[in-house]
XYZ file of C-alpha atoms in Angstrom:
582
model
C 0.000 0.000 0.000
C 2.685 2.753 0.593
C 4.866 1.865 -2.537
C 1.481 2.488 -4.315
C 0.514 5.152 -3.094
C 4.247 6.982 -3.518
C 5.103 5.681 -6.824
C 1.191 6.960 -7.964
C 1.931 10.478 -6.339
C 5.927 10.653 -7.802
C 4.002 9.683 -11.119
C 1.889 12.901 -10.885
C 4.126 14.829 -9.353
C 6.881 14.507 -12.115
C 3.712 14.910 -14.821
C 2.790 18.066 -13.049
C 6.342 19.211 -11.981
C 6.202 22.352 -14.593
C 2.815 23.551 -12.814
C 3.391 22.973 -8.914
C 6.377 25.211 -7.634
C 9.918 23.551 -6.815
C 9.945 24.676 -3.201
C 6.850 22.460 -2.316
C 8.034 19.112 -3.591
C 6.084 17.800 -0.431
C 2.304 18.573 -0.641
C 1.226 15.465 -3.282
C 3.281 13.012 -0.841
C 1.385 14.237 2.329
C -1.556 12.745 0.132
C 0.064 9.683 -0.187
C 1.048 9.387 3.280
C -2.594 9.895 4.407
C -3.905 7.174 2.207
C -0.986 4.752 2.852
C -2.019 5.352 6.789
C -5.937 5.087 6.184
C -5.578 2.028 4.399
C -2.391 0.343 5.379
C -2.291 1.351 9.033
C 0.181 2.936 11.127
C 3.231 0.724 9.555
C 2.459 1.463 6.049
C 2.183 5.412 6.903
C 5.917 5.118 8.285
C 6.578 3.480 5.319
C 5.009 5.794 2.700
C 7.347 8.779 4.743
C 10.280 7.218 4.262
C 9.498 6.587 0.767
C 8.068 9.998 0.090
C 11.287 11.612 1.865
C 13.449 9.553 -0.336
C 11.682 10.619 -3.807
C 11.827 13.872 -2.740
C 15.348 13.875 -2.081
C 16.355 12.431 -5.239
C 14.472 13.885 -7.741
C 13.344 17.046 -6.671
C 15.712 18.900 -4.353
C 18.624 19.806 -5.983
C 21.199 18.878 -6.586
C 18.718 16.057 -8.482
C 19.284 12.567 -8.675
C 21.660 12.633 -5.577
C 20.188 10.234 -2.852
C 21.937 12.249 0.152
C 21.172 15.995 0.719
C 23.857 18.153 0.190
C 23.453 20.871 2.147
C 21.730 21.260 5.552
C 18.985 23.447 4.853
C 17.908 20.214 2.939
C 18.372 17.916 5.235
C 16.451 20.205 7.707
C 13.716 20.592 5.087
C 14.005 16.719 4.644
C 13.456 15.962 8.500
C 10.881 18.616 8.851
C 8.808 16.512 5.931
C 9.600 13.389 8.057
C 8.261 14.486 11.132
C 5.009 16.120 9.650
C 4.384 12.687 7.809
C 4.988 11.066 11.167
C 2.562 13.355 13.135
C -0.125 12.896 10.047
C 0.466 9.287 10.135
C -0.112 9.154 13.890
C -3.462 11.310 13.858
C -4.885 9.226 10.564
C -4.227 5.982 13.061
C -6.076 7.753 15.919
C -9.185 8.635 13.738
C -9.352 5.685 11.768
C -8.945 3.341 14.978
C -11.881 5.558 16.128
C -13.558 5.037 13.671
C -13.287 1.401 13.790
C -14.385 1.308 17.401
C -17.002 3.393 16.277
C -18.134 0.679 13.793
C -17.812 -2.432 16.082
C -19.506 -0.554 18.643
C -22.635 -0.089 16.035
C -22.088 -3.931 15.209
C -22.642 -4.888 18.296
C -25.421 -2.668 19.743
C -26.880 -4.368 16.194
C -25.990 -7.881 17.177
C -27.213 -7.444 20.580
C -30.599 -5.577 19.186
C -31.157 -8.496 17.214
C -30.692 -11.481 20.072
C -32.724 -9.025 22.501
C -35.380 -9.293 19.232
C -35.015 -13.139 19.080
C -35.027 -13.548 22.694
C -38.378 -11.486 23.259
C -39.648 -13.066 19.773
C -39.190 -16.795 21.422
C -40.680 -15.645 24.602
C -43.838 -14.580 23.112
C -44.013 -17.223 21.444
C -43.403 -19.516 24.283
C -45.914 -17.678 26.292
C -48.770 -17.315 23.674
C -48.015 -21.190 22.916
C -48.891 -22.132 26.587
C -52.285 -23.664 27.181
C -52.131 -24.650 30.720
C -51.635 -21.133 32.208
C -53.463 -18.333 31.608
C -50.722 -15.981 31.115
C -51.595 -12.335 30.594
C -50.402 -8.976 31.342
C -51.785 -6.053 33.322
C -51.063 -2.222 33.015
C -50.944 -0.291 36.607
C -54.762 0.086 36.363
C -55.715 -3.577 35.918
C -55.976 -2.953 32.252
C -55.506 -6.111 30.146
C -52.628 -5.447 28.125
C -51.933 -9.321 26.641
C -53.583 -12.532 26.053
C -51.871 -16.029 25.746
C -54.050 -19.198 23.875
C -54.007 -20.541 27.909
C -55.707 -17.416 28.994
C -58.472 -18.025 26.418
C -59.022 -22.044 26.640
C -59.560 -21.381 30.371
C -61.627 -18.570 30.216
C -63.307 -18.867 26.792
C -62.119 -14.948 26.089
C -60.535 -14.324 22.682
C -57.766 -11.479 22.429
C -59.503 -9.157 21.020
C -62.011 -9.686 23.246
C -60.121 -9.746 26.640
C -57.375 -7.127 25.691
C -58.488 -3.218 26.959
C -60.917 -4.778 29.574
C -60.033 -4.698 33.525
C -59.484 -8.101 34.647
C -61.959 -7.953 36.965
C -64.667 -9.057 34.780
C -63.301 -12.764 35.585
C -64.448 -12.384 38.776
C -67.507 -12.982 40.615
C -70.355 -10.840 41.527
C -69.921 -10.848 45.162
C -66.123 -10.451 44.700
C -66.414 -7.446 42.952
C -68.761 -6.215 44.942
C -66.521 -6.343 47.821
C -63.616 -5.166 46.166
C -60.859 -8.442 46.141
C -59.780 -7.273 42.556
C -58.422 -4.110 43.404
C -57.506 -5.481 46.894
C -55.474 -7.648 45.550
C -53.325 -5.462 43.804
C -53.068 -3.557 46.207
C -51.127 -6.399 48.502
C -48.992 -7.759 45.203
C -47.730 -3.873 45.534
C -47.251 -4.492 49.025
C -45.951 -8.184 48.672
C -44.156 -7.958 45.213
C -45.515 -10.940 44.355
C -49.325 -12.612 45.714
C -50.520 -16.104 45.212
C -54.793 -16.148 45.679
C -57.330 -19.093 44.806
C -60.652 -18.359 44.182
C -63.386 -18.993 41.758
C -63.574 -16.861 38.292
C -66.342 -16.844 35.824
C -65.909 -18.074 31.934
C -67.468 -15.985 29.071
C -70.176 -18.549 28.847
C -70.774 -18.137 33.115
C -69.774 -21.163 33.934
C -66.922 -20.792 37.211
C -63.567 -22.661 38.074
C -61.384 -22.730 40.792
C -58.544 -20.393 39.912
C -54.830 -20.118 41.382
C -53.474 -16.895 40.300
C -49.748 -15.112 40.937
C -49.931 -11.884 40.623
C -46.446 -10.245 39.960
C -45.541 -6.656 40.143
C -43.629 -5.127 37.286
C -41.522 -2.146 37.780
C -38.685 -0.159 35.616
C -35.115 0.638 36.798
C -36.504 3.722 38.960
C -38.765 1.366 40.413
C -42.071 2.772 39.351
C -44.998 -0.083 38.852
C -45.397 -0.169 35.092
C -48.232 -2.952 35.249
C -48.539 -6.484 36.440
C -48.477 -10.306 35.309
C -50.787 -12.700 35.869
C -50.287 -16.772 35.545
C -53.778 -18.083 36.443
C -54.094 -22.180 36.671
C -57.419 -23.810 36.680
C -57.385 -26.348 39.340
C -60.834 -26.975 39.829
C -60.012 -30.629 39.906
C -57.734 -30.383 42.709
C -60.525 -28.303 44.686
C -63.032 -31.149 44.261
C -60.401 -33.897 45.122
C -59.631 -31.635 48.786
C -63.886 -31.232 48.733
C -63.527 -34.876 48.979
C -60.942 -35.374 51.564
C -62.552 -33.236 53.803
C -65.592 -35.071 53.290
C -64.505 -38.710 53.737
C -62.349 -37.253 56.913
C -65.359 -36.166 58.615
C -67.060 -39.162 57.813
C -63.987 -41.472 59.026
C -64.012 -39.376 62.430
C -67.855 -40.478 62.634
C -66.873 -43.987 62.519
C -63.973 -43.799 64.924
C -66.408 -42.324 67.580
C -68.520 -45.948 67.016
C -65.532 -47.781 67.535
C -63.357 -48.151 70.816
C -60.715 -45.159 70.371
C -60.643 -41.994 71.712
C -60.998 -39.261 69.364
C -59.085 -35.650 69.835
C -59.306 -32.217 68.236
C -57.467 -28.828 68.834
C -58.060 -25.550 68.091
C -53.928 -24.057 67.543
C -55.901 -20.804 67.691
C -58.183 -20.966 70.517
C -55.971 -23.577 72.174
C -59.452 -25.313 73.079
C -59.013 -29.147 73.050
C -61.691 -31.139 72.398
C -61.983 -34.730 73.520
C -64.629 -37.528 72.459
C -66.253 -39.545 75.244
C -64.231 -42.625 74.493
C -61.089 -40.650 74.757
C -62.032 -39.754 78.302
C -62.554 -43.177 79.176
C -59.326 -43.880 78.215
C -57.569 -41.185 80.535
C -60.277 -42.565 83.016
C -62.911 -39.883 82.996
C -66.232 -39.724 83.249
C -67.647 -38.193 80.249
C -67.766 -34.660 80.242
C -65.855 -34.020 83.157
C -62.347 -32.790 80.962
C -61.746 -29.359 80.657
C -60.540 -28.873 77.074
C -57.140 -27.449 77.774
C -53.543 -28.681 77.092
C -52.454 -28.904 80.036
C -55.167 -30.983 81.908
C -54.433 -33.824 79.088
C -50.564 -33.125 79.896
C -51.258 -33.630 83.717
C -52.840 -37.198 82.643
C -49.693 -38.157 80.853
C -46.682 -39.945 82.613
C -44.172 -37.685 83.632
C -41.302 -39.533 82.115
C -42.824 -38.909 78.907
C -44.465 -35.473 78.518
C -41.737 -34.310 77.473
C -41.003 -36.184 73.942
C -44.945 -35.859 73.710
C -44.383 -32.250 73.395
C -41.268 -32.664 71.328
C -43.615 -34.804 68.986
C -46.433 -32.370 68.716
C -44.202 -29.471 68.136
C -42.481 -31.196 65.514
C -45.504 -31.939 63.560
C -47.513 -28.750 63.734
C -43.973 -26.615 62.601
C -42.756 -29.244 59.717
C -43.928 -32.764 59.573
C -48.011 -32.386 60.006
C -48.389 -35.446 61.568
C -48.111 -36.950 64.700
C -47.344 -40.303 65.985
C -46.142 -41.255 69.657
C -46.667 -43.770 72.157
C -46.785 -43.033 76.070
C -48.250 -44.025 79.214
C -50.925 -42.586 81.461
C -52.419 -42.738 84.950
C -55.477 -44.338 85.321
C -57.873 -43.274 88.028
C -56.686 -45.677 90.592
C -52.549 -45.064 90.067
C -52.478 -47.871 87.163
C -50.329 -47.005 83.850
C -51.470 -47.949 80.347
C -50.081 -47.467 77.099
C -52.067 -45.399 74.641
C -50.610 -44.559 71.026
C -51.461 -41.053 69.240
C -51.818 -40.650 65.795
C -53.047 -37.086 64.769
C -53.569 -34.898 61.674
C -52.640 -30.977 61.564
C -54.527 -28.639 58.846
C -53.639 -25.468 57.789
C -55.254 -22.362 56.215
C -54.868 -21.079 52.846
C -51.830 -19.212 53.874
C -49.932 -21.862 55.297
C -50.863 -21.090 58.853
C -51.469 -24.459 61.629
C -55.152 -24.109 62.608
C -56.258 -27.479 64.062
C -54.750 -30.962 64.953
C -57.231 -34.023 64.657
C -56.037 -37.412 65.797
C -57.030 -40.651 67.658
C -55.700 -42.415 70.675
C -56.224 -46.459 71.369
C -54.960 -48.315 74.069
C -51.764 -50.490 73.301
C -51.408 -52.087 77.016
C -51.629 -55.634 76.152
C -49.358 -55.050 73.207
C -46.815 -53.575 75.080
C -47.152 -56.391 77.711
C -46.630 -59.173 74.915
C -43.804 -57.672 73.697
C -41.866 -57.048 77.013
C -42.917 -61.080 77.264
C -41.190 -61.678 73.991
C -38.424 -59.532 74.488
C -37.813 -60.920 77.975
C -38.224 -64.567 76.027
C -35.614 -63.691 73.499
C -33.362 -62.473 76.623
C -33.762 -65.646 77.617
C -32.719 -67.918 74.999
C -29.981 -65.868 74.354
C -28.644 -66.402 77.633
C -29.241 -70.006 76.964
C -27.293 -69.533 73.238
C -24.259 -68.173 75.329
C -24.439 -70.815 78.174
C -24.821 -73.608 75.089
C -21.762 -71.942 73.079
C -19.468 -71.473 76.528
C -19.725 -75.037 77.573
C -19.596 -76.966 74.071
C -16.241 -75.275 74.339
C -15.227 -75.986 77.438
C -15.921 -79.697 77.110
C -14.009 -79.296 73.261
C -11.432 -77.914 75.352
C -11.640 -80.699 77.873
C -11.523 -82.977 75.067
C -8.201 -80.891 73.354
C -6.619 -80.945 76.870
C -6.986 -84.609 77.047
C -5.464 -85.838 73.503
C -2.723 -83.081 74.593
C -1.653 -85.176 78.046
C -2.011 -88.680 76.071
C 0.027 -87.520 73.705
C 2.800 -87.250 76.256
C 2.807 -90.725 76.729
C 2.941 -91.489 73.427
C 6.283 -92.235 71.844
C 5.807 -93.027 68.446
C 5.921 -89.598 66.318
C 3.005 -91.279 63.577
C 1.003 -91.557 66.168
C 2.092 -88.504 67.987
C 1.172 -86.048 65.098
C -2.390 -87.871 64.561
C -3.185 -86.668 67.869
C -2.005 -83.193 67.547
C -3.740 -83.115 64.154
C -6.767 -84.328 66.418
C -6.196 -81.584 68.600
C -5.870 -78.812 66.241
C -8.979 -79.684 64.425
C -10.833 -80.158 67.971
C -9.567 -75.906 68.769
C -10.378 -75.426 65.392
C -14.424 -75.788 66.725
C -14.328 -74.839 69.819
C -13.061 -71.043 68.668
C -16.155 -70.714 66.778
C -17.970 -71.553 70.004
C -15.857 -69.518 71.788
C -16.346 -66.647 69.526
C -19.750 -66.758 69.614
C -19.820 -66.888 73.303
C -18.117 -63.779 73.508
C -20.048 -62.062 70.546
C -23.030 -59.969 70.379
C -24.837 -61.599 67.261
C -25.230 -64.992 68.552
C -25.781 -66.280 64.672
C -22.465 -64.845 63.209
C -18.923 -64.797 63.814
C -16.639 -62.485 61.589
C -14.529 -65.004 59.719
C -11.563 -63.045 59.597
C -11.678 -62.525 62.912
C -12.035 -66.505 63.801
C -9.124 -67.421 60.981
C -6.851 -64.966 62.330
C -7.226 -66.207 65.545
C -7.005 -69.678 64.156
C -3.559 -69.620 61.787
C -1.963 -67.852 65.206
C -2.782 -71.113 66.857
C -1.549 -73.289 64.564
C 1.763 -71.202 63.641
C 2.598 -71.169 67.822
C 1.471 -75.138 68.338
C 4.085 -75.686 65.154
C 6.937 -74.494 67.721
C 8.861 -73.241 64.353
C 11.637 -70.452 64.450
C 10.008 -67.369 63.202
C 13.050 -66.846 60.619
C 12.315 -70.407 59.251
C 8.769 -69.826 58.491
C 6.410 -66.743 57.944
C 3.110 -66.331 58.095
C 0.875 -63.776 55.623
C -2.694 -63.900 56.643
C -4.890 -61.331 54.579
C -8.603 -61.132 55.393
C -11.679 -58.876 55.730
C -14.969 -58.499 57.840
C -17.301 -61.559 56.451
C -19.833 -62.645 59.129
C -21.141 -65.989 58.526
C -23.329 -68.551 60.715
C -21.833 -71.600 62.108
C -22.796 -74.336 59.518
C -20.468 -72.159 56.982
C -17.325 -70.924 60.168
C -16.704 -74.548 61.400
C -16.169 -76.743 58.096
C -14.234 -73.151 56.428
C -11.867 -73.099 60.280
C -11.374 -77.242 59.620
C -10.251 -76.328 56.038
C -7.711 -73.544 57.229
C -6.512 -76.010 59.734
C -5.975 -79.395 57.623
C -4.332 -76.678 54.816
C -2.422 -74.972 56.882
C -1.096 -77.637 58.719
C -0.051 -79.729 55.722
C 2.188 -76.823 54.635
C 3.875 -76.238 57.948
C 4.926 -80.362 58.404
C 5.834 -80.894 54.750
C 6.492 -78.116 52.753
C 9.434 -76.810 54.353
C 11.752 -79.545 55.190
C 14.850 -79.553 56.529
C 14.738 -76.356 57.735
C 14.520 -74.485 54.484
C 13.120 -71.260 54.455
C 9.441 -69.757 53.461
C 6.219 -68.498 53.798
C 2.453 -69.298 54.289
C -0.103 -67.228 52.665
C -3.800 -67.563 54.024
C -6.318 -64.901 52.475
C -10.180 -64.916 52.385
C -12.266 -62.225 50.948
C -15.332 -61.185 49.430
C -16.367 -61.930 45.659
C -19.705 -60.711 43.944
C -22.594 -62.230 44.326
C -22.207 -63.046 48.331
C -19.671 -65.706 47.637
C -16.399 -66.109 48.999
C -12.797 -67.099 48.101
C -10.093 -68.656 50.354
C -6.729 -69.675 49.443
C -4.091 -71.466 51.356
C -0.672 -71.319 49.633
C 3.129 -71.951 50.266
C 6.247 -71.513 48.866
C 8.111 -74.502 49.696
C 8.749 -77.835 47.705
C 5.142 -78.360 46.691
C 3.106 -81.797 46.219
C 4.529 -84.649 44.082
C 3.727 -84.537 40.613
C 1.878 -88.041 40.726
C -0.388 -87.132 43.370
C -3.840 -87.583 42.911
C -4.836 -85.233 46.037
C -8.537 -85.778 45.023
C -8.447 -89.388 45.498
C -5.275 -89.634 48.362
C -5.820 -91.819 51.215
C -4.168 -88.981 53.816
C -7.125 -87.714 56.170
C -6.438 -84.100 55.917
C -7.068 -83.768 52.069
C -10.211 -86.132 52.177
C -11.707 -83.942 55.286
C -10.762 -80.425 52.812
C -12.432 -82.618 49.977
C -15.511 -83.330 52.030
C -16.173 -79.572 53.779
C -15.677 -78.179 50.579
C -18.672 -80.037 49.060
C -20.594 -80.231 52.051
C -20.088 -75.953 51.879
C -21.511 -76.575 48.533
C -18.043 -75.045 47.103
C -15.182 -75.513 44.679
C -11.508 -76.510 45.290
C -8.600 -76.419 42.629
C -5.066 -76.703 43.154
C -3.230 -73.880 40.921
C 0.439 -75.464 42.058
C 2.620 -78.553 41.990
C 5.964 -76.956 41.627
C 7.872 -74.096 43.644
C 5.009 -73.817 46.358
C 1.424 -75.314 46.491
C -1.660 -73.033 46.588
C -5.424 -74.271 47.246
C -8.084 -72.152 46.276
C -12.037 -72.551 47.534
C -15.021 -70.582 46.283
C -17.813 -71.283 48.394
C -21.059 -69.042 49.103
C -22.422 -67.351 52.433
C -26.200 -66.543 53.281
C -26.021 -62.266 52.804
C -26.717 -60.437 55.763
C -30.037 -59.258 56.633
């Protein structure tokens, strides 16, 4: 852009050289400059300068066609031309940058005209779509200023027939007669926003039950420019309450024919009514109560007026209902048990105005459970006497094969009985456990094999550098049918790796884990790292007792064995499944 523009105005210039006087060489290139700068930007102003200063130089200012001035008056003349193309250059940038802003700034105002004309287009259309809602706008004087296809299903009003009319006409005669249109304006300017029910009239004079919100609308200076309306017809809802109220009343009818006592009280008045079978309950001879709060609190137990007034606070400020058992004095120093149920109802604007409930007497239940609960007591004492002394006599037993095996000599015969032991401590943990637990059914198996492999490891009387033990488990609580033939699995396992798979007094380690798998079933495995089983053995089939007794618990746990190693190490693994918790 600034060779251009120079080269066009050094064109000119030398055309016109005869007509424009030689001691303004300068004024065509100042044109050149400014379009080079308007165009090209603050670079290609510079640019067109230096260009322009050049030109001049060389073919106008004498001596011509010598690039360097000469003299100093023309390089003063020279820089004099550079710094006025600079300061034009600088003030074409500022105005056209201005000018740019200036254009963006009309771009956008137009952009954001044209979303704030979508945005209001797609709301009217949204709102004049809506048939559900009346939806409708008011001036400040109740002036019907719009009219959605909601506003004229529900009130059979067309547009043109609605809009300029006061919105009163929807009313009823004895509402506008008393003035609740204008009234209730009045509080939505008070309120900001008011939420009424009532019945309006259709253009054919039929009426509905109508919930309206009115909403006030106000500019930025907060002056009330007009209201909005959304007006549901819930007639059907009004009915369905008609109903309630209805089938309540006659439901309160038919407790007074049976044997409960029936309650109501005013939250207003604080009067409390009671029915005559509610004061033979508290013992009173019909129509001797005195209606107030704290004559039925005198009645009630002391040790539980409290949480009865806890429980009736709680309903009438959130929950609306009420539901609590507590004991009374009868007449002659007796307690009962009587349980409450009651009801609270509101007004229209959310305020408590009467709790209606029932009381029945719930002595003999109360009495059958205590006799159940003091039955269950009971057995469980008996569970924990049963558990404690099938272990003490599987102790006995353990204690006994323990002193006859110090008379025994021969080491065959020696480790039958300590296998016999082991496997005998093995079942009298679980009973132990349970003793000492406070589910009688369940033992935590993790707990119980812990417990167990510590046993074993300290009866194997091994040096702790020989042989290690890594026992990984996790909460599982199963009964005993499933703890005593899993412990008896542990044990024969377990104790077939610590006599045989480390002989000589070579080095390794036992790894017991049990955990959790999906669908409530259970994996244990029993592994070693020392010389492993023969390759030859059939250890399905082998006549040892230890691998037929892991062969039968596994089936009779309704489970799965495989052996994953021969070689370097041995490792059993059983999948079996537990009853889940309830």
């Amino acid at each position: 852009m600034a060779v251009l523009a120079v080269a066009i105005a050094l064109v000119v210039k030398l055309f016109l050289s005869t007509l424009i006087h030689q001691d303004s060489p300068f004024m065509l290139f100042f044109t050149a400059i400014v379009v080079s700068t308007w165009y090209g930007g603050m670079a290609a102003g510079l640019a067109a300068t230096a260009l322009a200063a050049i030109s001049c130089d060389y073919f106008f200012l004498p001596p011509k066609y010598v690039l360097f001035a000469t003299s100093w008056e023309q390089g003063v003349r020279l820089a004099i031309f550079v710094l006025e193309g600079i300061c034009i250059c600088t003030a074409v940038t500022i105005l056209n940058s201005a000018r740019i802003r200036a254009q963006q700034s009309q771009i956008a105002a137009l952009h954001c005209q044209a979303i704030l004309l979508q945005s209001e287009e797609r709301f009217r259309l949204l709102v004049e779509g809506v048939k559900d809602y009346a939806i409708f706008m008011l001036d400040a004087d109740g002036i019907i200023a719009s009219w959605n296809a909601g506003a004229a299903r529900i009130t059979g009003y067309k547009a043109r027939e609605a809009i300029g009319q006061h919105y009163s006409r929807f009313y009823t005669y004895t509402d506008i007669e008393s003035g609740t249109p204008q009234q209730e304006l009045q509080q939505a300017i008070a309120q900001e926003r008011l939420e009424t029910e009532g019945w309006r009239v259709r253009r054919d004079g039929s009426q509905f039950w109508a919930n309206a919100v009115t909403t006030v609308l106000k500019d930025g200076s907060g002056e009330i420019k007009g209201f909005s309306q959304v007006v549901r017809d819930v007639t059907e809802r009004q009915r369905s309450e008609e109903f309630l109220r209805q089938s309540e009343e006659r439901l309160r009818l038919a407790l007074e024919a049976s044997n409960m006592g029936i309650w109501d009280w005013n939250l207003r008045t604080h009067q409390l009514t009671w029915s005559s079978q509610q004061e033979i309950l508290f013992d009173l001879a019909p129509g001797t109560f005195s209606g107030t709060y704290e004559a039925a609190l005198d009645r009630i137990h002391p040790a539980d007026r409290t949480s009865v007034g806890e429980a009736l606070t709680r309903a009438i400020e959130r929950t609306g209902r009420f539901e609590q058992e507590f004991r009374i004095f009868g007449a002659d120093g007796s307690i009962r048990w009587l349980a409450g149920q009651g009801k609270v109802f509101y007004d229209d604007a959310g305020r408590a105005m009467r709790m209606t409930g029932i009381n029945r007497d719930i002595s003999q239940q109360k009495q059958a459970a205590a006799e159940i609960q003091a039955a269950l007591q009971e057995k469980e004492v008996l569970l924990k006497e049963i558990h404690h002394r099938v272990k003490n006599n599987l102790q006995i037993v353990s204690s006994l094969l323990n002193l006859q095996s110090s008379y025994i000599s021969d080491r065959h015969t020696l480790e039958i009985l300590k296998a016999g032991e082991n496997r005998i401590y093995s079942m009298a943990l679980v009973h132990d456990l349970l003793y000492r637990s406070q589910n009688l059914a369940r033992i935590n198996l993790a707990e119980y094999i812990e417990a167990l492999t510590t046993n074993l490891y300290s009866a194997a009387n091994l040096n702790s550098n020989q042989v290690t033990f890594k026992v990984e488990t996790e909460p599982i609580w199963v009964g005993i049918d499933t703890a005593i033939p899993c412990g008896l699995i542990v044990n024969e396992l377990t104790s077939n790796a610590l006599k045989y798979a480390f002989p000589s007094g070579r080095m390794g380690q036992i790894n017991v884990t049990i955990k959790s798998l999906t669908h409530n079933n259970v994996i244990l495995k029993v592994g070693d790292n020392g010389i492993g089983l023969p390759l030859k053995l059939d250890w399905r089939k082998t006549e040892t007792l230890g691998l037929q007794i892991v062969n039968t618990l596994t089936t009779q746990l309704q489970g799965s064995i495989e052996l994953t190693k021969r070689e370097f190490g041995t490792e059993f693994i059983v999948i079996f499944a537990i009853q889940p918790n309830i």
